[in-house]
Coordinates of C-alpha atoms in Angstrom, one line a residue:
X15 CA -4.0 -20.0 -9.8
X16 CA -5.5 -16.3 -10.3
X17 CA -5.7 -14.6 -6.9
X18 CA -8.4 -11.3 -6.9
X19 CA -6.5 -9.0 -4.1
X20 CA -9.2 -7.1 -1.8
X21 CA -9.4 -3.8 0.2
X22 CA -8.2 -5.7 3.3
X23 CA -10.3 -4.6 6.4
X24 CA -7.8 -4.1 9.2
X25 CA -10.0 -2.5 12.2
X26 CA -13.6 -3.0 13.3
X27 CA -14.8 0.2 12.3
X28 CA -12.9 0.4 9.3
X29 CA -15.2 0.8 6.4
X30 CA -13.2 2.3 3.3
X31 CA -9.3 2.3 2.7
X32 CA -7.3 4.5 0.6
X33 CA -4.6 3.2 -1.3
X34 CA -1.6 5.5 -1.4
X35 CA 1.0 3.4 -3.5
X36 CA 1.8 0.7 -5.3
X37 CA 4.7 -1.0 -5.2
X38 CA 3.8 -3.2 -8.2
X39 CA 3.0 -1.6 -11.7
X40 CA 0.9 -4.5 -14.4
X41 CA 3.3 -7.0 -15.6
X42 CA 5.8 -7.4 -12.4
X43 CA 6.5 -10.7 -10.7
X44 CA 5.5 -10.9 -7.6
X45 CA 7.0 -13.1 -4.3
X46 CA 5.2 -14.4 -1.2
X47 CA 5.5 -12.0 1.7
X48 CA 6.5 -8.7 -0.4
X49 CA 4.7 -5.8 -0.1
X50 CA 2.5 -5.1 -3.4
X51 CA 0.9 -2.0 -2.0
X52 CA 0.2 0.4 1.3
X53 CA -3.1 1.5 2.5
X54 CA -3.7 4.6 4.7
X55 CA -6.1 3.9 7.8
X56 CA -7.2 6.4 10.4
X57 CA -3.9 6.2 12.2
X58 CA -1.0 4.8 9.8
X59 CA 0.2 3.9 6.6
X60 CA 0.6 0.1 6.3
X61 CA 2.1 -2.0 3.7
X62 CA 0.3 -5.1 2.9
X63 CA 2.5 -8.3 2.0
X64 CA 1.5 -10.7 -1.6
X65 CA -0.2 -14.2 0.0
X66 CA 1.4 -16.3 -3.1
X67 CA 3.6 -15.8 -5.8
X68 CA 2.6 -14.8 -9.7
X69 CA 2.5 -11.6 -11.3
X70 CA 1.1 -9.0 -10.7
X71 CA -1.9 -9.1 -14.0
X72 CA -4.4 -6.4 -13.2
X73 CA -5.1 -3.1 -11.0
X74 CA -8.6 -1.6 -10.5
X75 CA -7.8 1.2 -8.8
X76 CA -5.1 3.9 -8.7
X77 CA -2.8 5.8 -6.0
X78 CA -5.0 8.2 -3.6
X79 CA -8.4 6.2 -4.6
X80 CA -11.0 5.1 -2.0
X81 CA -13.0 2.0 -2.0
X82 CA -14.6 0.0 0.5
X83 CA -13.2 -2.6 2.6
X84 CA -13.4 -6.3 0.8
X85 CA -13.9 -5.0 -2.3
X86 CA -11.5 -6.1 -4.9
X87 CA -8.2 -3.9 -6.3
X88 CA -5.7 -5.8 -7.9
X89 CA -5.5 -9.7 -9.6
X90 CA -2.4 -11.8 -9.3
X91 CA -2.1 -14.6 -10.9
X92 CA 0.8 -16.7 -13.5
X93 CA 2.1 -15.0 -16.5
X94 CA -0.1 -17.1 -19.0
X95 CA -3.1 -17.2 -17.3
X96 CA -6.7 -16.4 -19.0
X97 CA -8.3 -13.7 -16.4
X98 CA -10.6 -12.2 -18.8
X99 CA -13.9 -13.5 -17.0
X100 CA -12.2 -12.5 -13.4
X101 CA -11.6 -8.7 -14.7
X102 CA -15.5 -8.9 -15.9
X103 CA -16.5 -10.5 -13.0
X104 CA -14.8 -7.5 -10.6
X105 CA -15.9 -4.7 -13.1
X106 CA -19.4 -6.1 -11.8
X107 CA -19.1 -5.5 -8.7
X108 CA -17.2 -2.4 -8.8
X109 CA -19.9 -1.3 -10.5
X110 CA -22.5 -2.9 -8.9
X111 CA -24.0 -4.4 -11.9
X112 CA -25.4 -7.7 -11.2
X113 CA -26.5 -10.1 -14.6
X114 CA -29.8 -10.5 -16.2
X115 CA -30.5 -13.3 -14.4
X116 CA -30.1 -12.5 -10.9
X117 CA -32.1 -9.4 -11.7
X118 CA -35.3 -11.3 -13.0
X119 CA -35.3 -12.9 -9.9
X120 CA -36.2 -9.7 -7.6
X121 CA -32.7 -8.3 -7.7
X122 CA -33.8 -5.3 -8.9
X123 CA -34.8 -3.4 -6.0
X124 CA -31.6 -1.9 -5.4
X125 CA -31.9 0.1 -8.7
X126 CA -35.3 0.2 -8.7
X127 CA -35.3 2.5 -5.3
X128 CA -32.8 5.0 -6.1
X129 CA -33.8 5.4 -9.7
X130 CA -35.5 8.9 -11.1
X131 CA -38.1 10.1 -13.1
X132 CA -37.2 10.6 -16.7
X133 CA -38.3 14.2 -16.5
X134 CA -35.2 14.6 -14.4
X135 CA -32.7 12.6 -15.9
X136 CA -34.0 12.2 -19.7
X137 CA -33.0 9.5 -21.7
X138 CA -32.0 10.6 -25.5
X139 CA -34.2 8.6 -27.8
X140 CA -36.4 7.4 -24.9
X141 CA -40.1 6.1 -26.3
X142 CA -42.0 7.3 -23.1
X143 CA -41.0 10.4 -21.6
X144 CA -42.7 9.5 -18.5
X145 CA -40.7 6.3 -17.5
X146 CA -38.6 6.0 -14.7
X147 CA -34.6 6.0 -15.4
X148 CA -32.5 4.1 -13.0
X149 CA -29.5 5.0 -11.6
X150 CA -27.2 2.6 -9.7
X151 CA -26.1 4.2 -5.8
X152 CA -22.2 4.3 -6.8
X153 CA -23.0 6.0 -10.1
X154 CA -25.1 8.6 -8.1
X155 CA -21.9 9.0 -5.5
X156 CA -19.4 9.2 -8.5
X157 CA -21.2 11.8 -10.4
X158 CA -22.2 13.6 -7.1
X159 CA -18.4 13.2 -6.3
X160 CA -16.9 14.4 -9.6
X161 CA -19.3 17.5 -9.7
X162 CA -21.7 16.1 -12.2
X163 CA -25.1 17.8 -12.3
X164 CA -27.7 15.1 -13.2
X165 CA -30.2 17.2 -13.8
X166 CA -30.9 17.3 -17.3
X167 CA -28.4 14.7 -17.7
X168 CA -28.9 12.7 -21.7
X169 CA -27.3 9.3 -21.4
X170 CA -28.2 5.9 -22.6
X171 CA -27.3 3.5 -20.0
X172 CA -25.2 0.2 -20.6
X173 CA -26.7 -1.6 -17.1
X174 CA -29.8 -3.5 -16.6
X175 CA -32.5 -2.4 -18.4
X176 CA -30.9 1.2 -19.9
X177 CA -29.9 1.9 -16.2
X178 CA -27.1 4.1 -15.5
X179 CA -24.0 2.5 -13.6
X180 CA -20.9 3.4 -12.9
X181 CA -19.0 2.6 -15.8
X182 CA -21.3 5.3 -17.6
X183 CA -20.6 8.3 -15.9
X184 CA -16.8 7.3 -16.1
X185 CA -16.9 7.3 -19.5
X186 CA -18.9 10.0 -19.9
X187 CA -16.4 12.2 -18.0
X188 CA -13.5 10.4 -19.9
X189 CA -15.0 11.4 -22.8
X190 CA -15.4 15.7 -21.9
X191 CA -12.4 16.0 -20.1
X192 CA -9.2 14.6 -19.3
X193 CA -8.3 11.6 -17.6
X194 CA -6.5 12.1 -14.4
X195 CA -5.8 10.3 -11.0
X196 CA -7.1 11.9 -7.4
X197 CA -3.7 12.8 -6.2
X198 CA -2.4 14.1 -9.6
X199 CA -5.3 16.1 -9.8
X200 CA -5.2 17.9 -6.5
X201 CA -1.7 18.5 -7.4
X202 CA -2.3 20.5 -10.5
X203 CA -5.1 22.1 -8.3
X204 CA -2.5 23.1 -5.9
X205 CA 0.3 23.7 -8.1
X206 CA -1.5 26.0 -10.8
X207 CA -0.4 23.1 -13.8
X208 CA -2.5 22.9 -16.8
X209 CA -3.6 19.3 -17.6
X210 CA -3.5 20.3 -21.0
X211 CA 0.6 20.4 -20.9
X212 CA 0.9 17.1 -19.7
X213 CA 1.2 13.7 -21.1
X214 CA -0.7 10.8 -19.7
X215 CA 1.8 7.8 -18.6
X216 CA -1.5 5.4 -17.4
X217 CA -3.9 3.6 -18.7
X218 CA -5.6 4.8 -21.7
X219 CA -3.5 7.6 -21.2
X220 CA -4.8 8.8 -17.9
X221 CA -2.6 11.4 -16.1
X222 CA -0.7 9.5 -13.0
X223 CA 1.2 11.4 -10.2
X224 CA 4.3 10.8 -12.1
X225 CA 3.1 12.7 -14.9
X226 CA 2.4 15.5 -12.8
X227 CA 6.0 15.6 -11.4
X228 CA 7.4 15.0 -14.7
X229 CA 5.9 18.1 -16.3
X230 CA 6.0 20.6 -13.2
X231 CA 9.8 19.1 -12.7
X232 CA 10.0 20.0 -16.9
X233 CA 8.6 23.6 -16.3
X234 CA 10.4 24.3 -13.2
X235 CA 13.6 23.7 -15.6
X236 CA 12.6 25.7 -18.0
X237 CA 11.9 28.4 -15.8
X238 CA 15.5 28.2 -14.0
X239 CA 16.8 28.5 -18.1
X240 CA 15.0 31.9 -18.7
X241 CA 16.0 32.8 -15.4
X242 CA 19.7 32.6 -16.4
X243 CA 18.9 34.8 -19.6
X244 CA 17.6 37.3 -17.7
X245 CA 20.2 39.0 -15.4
X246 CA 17.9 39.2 -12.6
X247 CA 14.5 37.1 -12.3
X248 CA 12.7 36.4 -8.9
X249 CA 8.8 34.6 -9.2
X250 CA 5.6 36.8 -7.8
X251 CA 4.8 35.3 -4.4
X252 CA 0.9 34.4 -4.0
X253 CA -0.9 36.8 -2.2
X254 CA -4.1 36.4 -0.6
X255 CA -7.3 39.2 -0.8
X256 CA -6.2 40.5 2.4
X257 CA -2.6 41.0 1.9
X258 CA -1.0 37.7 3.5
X259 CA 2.1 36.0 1.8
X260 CA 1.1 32.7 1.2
X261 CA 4.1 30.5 1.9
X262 CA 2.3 26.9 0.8
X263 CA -0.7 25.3 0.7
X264 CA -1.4 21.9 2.1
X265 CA -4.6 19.9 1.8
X266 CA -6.8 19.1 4.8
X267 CA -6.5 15.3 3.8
X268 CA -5.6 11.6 4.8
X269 CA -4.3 11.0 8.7
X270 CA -4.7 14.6 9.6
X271 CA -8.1 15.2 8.4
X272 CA -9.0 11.9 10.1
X273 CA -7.4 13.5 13.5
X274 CA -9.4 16.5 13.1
X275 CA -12.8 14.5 12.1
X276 CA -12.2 12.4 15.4
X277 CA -10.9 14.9 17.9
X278 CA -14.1 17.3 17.2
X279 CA -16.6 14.5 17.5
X280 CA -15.3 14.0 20.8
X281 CA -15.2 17.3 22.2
X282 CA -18.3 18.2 20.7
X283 CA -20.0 15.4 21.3
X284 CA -18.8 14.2 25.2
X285 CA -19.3 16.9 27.8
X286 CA -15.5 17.7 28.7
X287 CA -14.6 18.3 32.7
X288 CA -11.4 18.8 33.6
X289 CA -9.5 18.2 37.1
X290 CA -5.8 19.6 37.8
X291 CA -3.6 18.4 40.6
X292 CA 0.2 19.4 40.8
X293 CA 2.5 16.5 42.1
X294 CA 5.7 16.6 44.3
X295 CA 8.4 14.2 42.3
X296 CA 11.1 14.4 44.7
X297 CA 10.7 10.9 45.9
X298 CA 9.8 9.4 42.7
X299 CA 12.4 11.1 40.8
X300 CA 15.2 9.7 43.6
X301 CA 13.6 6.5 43.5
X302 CA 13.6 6.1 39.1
X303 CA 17.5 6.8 40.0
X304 CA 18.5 3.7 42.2
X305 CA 16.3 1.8 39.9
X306 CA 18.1 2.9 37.0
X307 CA 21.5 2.4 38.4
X308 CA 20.9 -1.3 39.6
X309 CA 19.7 -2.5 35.9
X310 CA 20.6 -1.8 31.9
X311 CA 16.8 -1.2 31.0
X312 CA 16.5 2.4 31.9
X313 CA 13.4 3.8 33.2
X314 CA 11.0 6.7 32.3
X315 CA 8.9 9.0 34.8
X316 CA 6.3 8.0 32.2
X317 CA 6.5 4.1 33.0
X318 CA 5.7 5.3 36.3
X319 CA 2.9 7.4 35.7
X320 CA 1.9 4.7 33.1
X321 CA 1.7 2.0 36.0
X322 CA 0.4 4.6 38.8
X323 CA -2.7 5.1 36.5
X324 CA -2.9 1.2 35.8
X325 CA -3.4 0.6 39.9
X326 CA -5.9 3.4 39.9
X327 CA -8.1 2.5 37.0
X328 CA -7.8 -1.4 38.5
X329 CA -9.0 0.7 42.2
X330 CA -12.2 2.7 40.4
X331 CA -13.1 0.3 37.3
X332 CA -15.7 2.9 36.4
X333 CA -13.3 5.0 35.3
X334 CA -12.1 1.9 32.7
X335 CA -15.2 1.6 30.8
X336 CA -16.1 2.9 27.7
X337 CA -19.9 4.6 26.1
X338 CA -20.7 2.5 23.1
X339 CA -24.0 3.9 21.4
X340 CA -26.9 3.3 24.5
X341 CA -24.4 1.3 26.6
X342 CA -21.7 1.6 29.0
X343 CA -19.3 -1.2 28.5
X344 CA -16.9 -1.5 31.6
X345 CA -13.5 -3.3 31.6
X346 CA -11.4 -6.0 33.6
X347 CA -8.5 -5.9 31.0
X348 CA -6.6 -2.1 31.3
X349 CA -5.4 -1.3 27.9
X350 CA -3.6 1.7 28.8
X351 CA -2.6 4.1 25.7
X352 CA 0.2 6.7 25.2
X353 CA -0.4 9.0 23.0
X354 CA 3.0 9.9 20.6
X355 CA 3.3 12.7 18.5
X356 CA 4.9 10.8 14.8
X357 CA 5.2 12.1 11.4
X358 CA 1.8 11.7 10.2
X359 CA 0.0 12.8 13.1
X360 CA -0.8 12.1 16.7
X361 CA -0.8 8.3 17.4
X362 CA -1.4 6.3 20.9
X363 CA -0.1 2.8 20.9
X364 CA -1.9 0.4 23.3
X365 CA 0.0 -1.7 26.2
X366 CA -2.8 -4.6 26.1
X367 CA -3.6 -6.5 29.8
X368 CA -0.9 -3.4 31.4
X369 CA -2.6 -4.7 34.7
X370 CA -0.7 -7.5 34.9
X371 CA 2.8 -5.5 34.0
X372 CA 5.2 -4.2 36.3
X373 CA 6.9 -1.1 35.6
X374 CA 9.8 -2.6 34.2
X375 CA 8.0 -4.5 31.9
X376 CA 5.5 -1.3 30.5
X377 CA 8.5 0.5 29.9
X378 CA 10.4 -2.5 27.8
X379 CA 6.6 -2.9 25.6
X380 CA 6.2 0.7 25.7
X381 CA 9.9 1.2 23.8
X382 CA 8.7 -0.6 21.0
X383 CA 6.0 0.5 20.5
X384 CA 7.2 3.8 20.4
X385 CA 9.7 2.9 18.4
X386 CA 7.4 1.4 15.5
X387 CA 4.8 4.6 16.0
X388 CA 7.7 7.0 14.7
X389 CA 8.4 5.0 11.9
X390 CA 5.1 4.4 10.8
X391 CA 5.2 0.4 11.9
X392 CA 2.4 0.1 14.5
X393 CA -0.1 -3.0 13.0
X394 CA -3.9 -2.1 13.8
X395 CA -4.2 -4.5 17.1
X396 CA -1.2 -1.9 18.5
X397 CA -3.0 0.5 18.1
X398 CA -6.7 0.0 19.1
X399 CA -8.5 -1.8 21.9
X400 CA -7.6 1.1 24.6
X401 CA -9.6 1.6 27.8
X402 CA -7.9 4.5 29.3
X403 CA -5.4 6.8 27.3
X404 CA -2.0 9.2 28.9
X405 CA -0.9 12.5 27.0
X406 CA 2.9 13.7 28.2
X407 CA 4.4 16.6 27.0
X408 CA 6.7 17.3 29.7
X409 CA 9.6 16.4 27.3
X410 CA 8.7 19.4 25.4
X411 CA 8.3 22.1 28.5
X412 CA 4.5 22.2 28.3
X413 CA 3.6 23.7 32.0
X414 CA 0.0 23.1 31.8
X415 CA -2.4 21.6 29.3
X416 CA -6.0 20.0 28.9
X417 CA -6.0 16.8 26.4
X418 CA -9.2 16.0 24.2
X419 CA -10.8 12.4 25.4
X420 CA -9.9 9.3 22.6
X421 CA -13.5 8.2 22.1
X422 CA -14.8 5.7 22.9
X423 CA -12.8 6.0 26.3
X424 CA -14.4 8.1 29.1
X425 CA -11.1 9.7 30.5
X426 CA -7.5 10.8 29.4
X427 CA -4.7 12.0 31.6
X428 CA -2.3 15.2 30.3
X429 CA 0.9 14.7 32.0
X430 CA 2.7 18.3 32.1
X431 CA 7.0 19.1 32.4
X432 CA 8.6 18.9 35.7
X433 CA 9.7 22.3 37.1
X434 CA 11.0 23.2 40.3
X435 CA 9.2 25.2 42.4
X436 CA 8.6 26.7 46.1
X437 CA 6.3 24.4 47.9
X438 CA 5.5 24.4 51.2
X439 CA 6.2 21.6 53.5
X440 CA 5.5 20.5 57.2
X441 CA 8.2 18.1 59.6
X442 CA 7.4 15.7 62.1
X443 CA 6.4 18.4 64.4
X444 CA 4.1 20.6 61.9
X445 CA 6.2 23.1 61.4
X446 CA 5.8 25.3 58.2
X447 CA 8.4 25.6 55.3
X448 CA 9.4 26.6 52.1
X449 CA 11.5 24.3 50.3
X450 CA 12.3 24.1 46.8
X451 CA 10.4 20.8 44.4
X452 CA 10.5 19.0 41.5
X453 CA 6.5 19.4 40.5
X454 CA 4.4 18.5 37.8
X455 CA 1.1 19.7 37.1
X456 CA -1.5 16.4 35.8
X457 CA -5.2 17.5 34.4
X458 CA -7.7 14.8 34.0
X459 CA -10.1 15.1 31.5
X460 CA -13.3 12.9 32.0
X461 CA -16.5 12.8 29.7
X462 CA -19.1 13.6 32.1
X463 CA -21.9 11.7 30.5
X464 CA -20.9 8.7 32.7
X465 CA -18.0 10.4 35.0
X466 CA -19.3 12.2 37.7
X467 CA -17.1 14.9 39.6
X468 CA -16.6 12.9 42.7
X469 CA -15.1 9.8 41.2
X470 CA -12.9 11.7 38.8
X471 CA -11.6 13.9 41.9
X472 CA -11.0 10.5 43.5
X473 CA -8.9 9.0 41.0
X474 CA -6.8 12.0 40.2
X475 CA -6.1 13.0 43.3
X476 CA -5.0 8.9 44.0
X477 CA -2.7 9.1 40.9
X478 CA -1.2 12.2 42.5
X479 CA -0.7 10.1 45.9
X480 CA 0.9 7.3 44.3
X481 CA 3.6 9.3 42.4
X482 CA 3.9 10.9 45.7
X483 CA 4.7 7.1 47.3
X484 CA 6.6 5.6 44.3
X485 CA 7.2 2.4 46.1
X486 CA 3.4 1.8 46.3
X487 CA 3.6 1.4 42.5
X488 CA 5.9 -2.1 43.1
X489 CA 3.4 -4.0 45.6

C-alpha cells in the first residue's frame, strides 16, 4: 500500500526542515528501518529510517530544499502501484491549491486576502483591467524568494479562478532560465561555474549537486592538462577591493547560521550579568583520584562540577526556571546541559532528572552522550528539555571566559582550565601563607530579567563551596 512520506517534526518549535540527502534516488527498493533520507534541524543532522517496505516511487523535493514540517516529500509504495491521484493529490497541497469544490464553499478567503489589484500584477488578455488578480501566499514567498519582481508581472494563472499558484511561477522561471537545485546553485555561485556548461542529471533535466561536481571536477581536469603544456602555470588568487587574499568562501548557512540566529537573540534580547569566582581544587582534585583508583569508570572534574551545580540549582530553584513569552516557568526536574563543541557546531546534550544521579552515574550518561554529539547521533529528546546549561573549556587552556545564556534558560555556568597559582591560606591558628593551588576561575552568567544579583551571587559562590568540599557532593 502507497505510503506519502512527510517532513517529520522532531522538536516543539520545529517549524521547517531542510533536507540535505537522499539516500534513495526514484525507482530503489526500499526496507523497513533503512534510512531513505537526513534532515538538518537547528542542532544536528539526523537520518530518518523507511516505516514499511516498497520502493521508493516519487520525490517532491530535492537536496538543500526547505519545507514545512508535516508537509509531504517523498511516496513509497510497491513497484506496480497506480499513485497518479496521490502525486496530484500532494502537488495540491504543495501548492496550496485546493479544488473547485471546496472553494465554492467559502474556501476562498485565503486567496482572496493576499490577492492584488490587476493594475499591479496584469493579466495578459484580461477583459477588465480593474479586477483583482489572486496570488496564492507560497507563490508570493517563491517569487519573492527566487528574486521575482511581480510588479508588472503578465501571467495567466492555472489555480482557482485564473489565480496564480505556485506551480506558475515555477514554470515561469523554468521556462527563462535554467533549472537548478539550491545547493547546486550556491555552488556555482561560489565556485564562479557557468550553468550554461553543465548538463542537467535531474528531472526534466534540472541541474543536481552532482552535476555541479561532475563539471567543475571536468574543468578542474582540464585545467591540470593545459597546465602540463605550459612549463609553468599557477591560477590568479581572488583578491578582495581592499587588497586581502581570499583563501575560501563559505556560506553563512544550515547549523551555523542557526547558532548565530540563536546566540544573538539571546544576548540581545536577555539583559546579560555576569559573576566570577576562582575555586581552590586541591581537595577535589585528590578526592576524583581515590575515586578513580577504587573503580574502572573513570571520572571527570566536569561530573563533579556537573553534580555540584545539580545540588545548587535543587538549593535555589529559582535559578531552574525558565522565561517563556509573559511567564516564568520554574522546574522540579534539573535537566542539566553540557555544552560540546562537534563538527557542525556547538551542541549541549541534556542529562534528563540529573537530580536524582550520583556523580558516578552523570559521568556514565554524560559519556554517551558525548559520544553521539561528535558523531552527529544525538536524537532531538537528547538534546532539548534543559533547565540549566555548563560551558567547560578548561580542556583547551581557556583562563577566563563569559558564556552566552541557551534561551529559554535563565543561567549558564563557563567552567575555565585549572592552573596553579599562589593563593593565600590560613592554619588552625590564622596564620597567613602563600602556598601554591590548583585553581579554576567559574563565571556565571544569569539573564537578569528574572535573576537578581543577590541570588546569582548566592548560587555561585555555593557552587564554588561545594567544589571546595567535594565530599558534600556524595550526601
Amino acid at each position: 500500500m502507497a505510503e506519502i512520506i512527510i517532513m517529520p517534526k522532531l522538536g516543539f518549535n520545529m517549524s521547517v526542515g531542510k533536507l540535505v540527502k537522499w539516500y534513495k534516488e526514484e525507482g530503489d527498493s526500499v526496507t523497513k528501518g533503512e534510512p531513505i533520507f537526513a534532515i538538518e534541524t537547528d542542532k544536528t543532522s539526523i537520518d530518518i529510517e523507511a516505516t514499511q517496505d516498497g520502493v521508493f516511487r516519487k520525490k517532491f523535493i530535492e537536496e538543500g530544499d526547505s519545507i514545512e514540517v508535516t508537509f509531504p516529500i517523498a511516496i513509497i509504495a510497491e513497484a506496480k502501484e497506480n499513485i497518479d491521484s496521490l502525486i496530484q493529490d500532494v502537488n495540491r497541497q504543495l501548492n496550496r491549491e485546493e479544488s473547485p469544490e471546496k472553494k465554492e464553499e467559502g474556501a476562498d478567503t485565503t486567496l482572496a486576502d493576499t490577492s492584488i489589484s490587476a493594475s499591479a500584477v496584469p493579466a495578459a488578455g484580461s477583459a477588465n483591467s480593474g479586477e483583482r488578480r489572486k496570488i496564492t501566499p507560497r507563490a508570493r514567498r517563491v517569487a519573492g524568494e527566487r528574486g521575482l519582481n511581480l510588479e508588472g508581472f503578465d501571467m495567466i494563472g492555472t489555480g482557482y479562478q485564473g489565480g496564480i499558484c505556485e506551480k506558475d511561477i515555477l514554470d515561469y522561471l523554468a521556462s527563462s532560465k535554467v533549472r537548478i537545485s539550491p545547493v547546486a546553485e550556491k555552488i556555482t555561485e561560489v565556485e564562479g561555474i557557468n550553468r550554461d556548461d553543465v548538463q542537467g542529471t535531474g528531472v526534466h533535466g534540472k541541474i543536481m549537486k552532482r552535476d555541479v561536481i561532475a563539471a567543475e571536477k571536468l574543468a578542474s581536469a582540464e585545467k591540470s592538462a593545459s597546465a602540463a603544456i605550459v612549463t609553468e602555470a599557477s591560477e590568479e588568487a581572488e583578491i578582495t577591493a581592499d587588497g586581502k587574499e581570499i583563501l575560501e568562501v563559505v556560506p553563512y548557512s544550515g547549523v551555523r547560521k542557526i547558532i548565530g540566529d540563536r546566540l544573538a537573540e539571546s544576548k540581545f534580547t536577555a539583559p546579560h550579568l555576569y559573576f566570577t569566582q576562582k575555586v581552590n581544587l586541591d581537595q577535589l582534585l585528590e578526592f576524583r583520584k581515590q575515586i578513580n583508583s577504587a573503580q574502572d569508570k573513570k571520572t571527570s572534574v566536569t561530573d563533579y562540577i556537573a553534580r555540584a551545580v545539580i545540588k545548587c540549582l535543587q538549593k535555589y530553584p529559582d535559578m531552574n526556571e525558565s522565561l517563556v513569552g509573559d511567564q516564568i516557568v520554574k522546574y522540579k526536574s534539573v535537566n542539566l546541559g553540557i555544552a560540546v563543541a562537534a563538527p557542525g557546531g556547538l551542541i549541549v546534550p541534556v542529562i534528563k532528572n540529573a537530580n536524582h544521579k550520583t556523580v558516578v552515574e552523570i559521568s556514565k550518561e554524560a559519556s554517551v552522550l558525548f559520544d553521539k554529539a561528535r558523531n552527529g547521533k544525538l536524537t532531538p529528546d537528547e538534546y532539548t528539555g534543559g533547565t540549566f546549561t555548563i560551558s567547560n573549556l578548561g580542556m583547551f587552556g581557556i583562563e577566563n571566559f563569559t558564556a552566552i545564556i541557551n534561551p529559554p534558560e535563565v543561567g549558564i555556568l563557563a567552567i575555565s582550565a585549572t592552573k596553579d597559582e599562589p593563593l593565600v591560606v590560613k592554619d588552625a591558628n590564622g596564620n597567613k601563607s602563600v602556598d601554591i593551588k590548583p585553581m579554576m576561575n567559574i563565571t556565571l552568567t544569569v539573564d537578569h530579567r528574572v535573576i537578581d544579583g543577590l541570588l546569582a551571587a548566592q548560587f555561585v559562590t555555593e557552587v564554588k563551596r561545594l567544589l571546595e568540599n567535594p565530599i558534600e557532593l556524595f550526601v
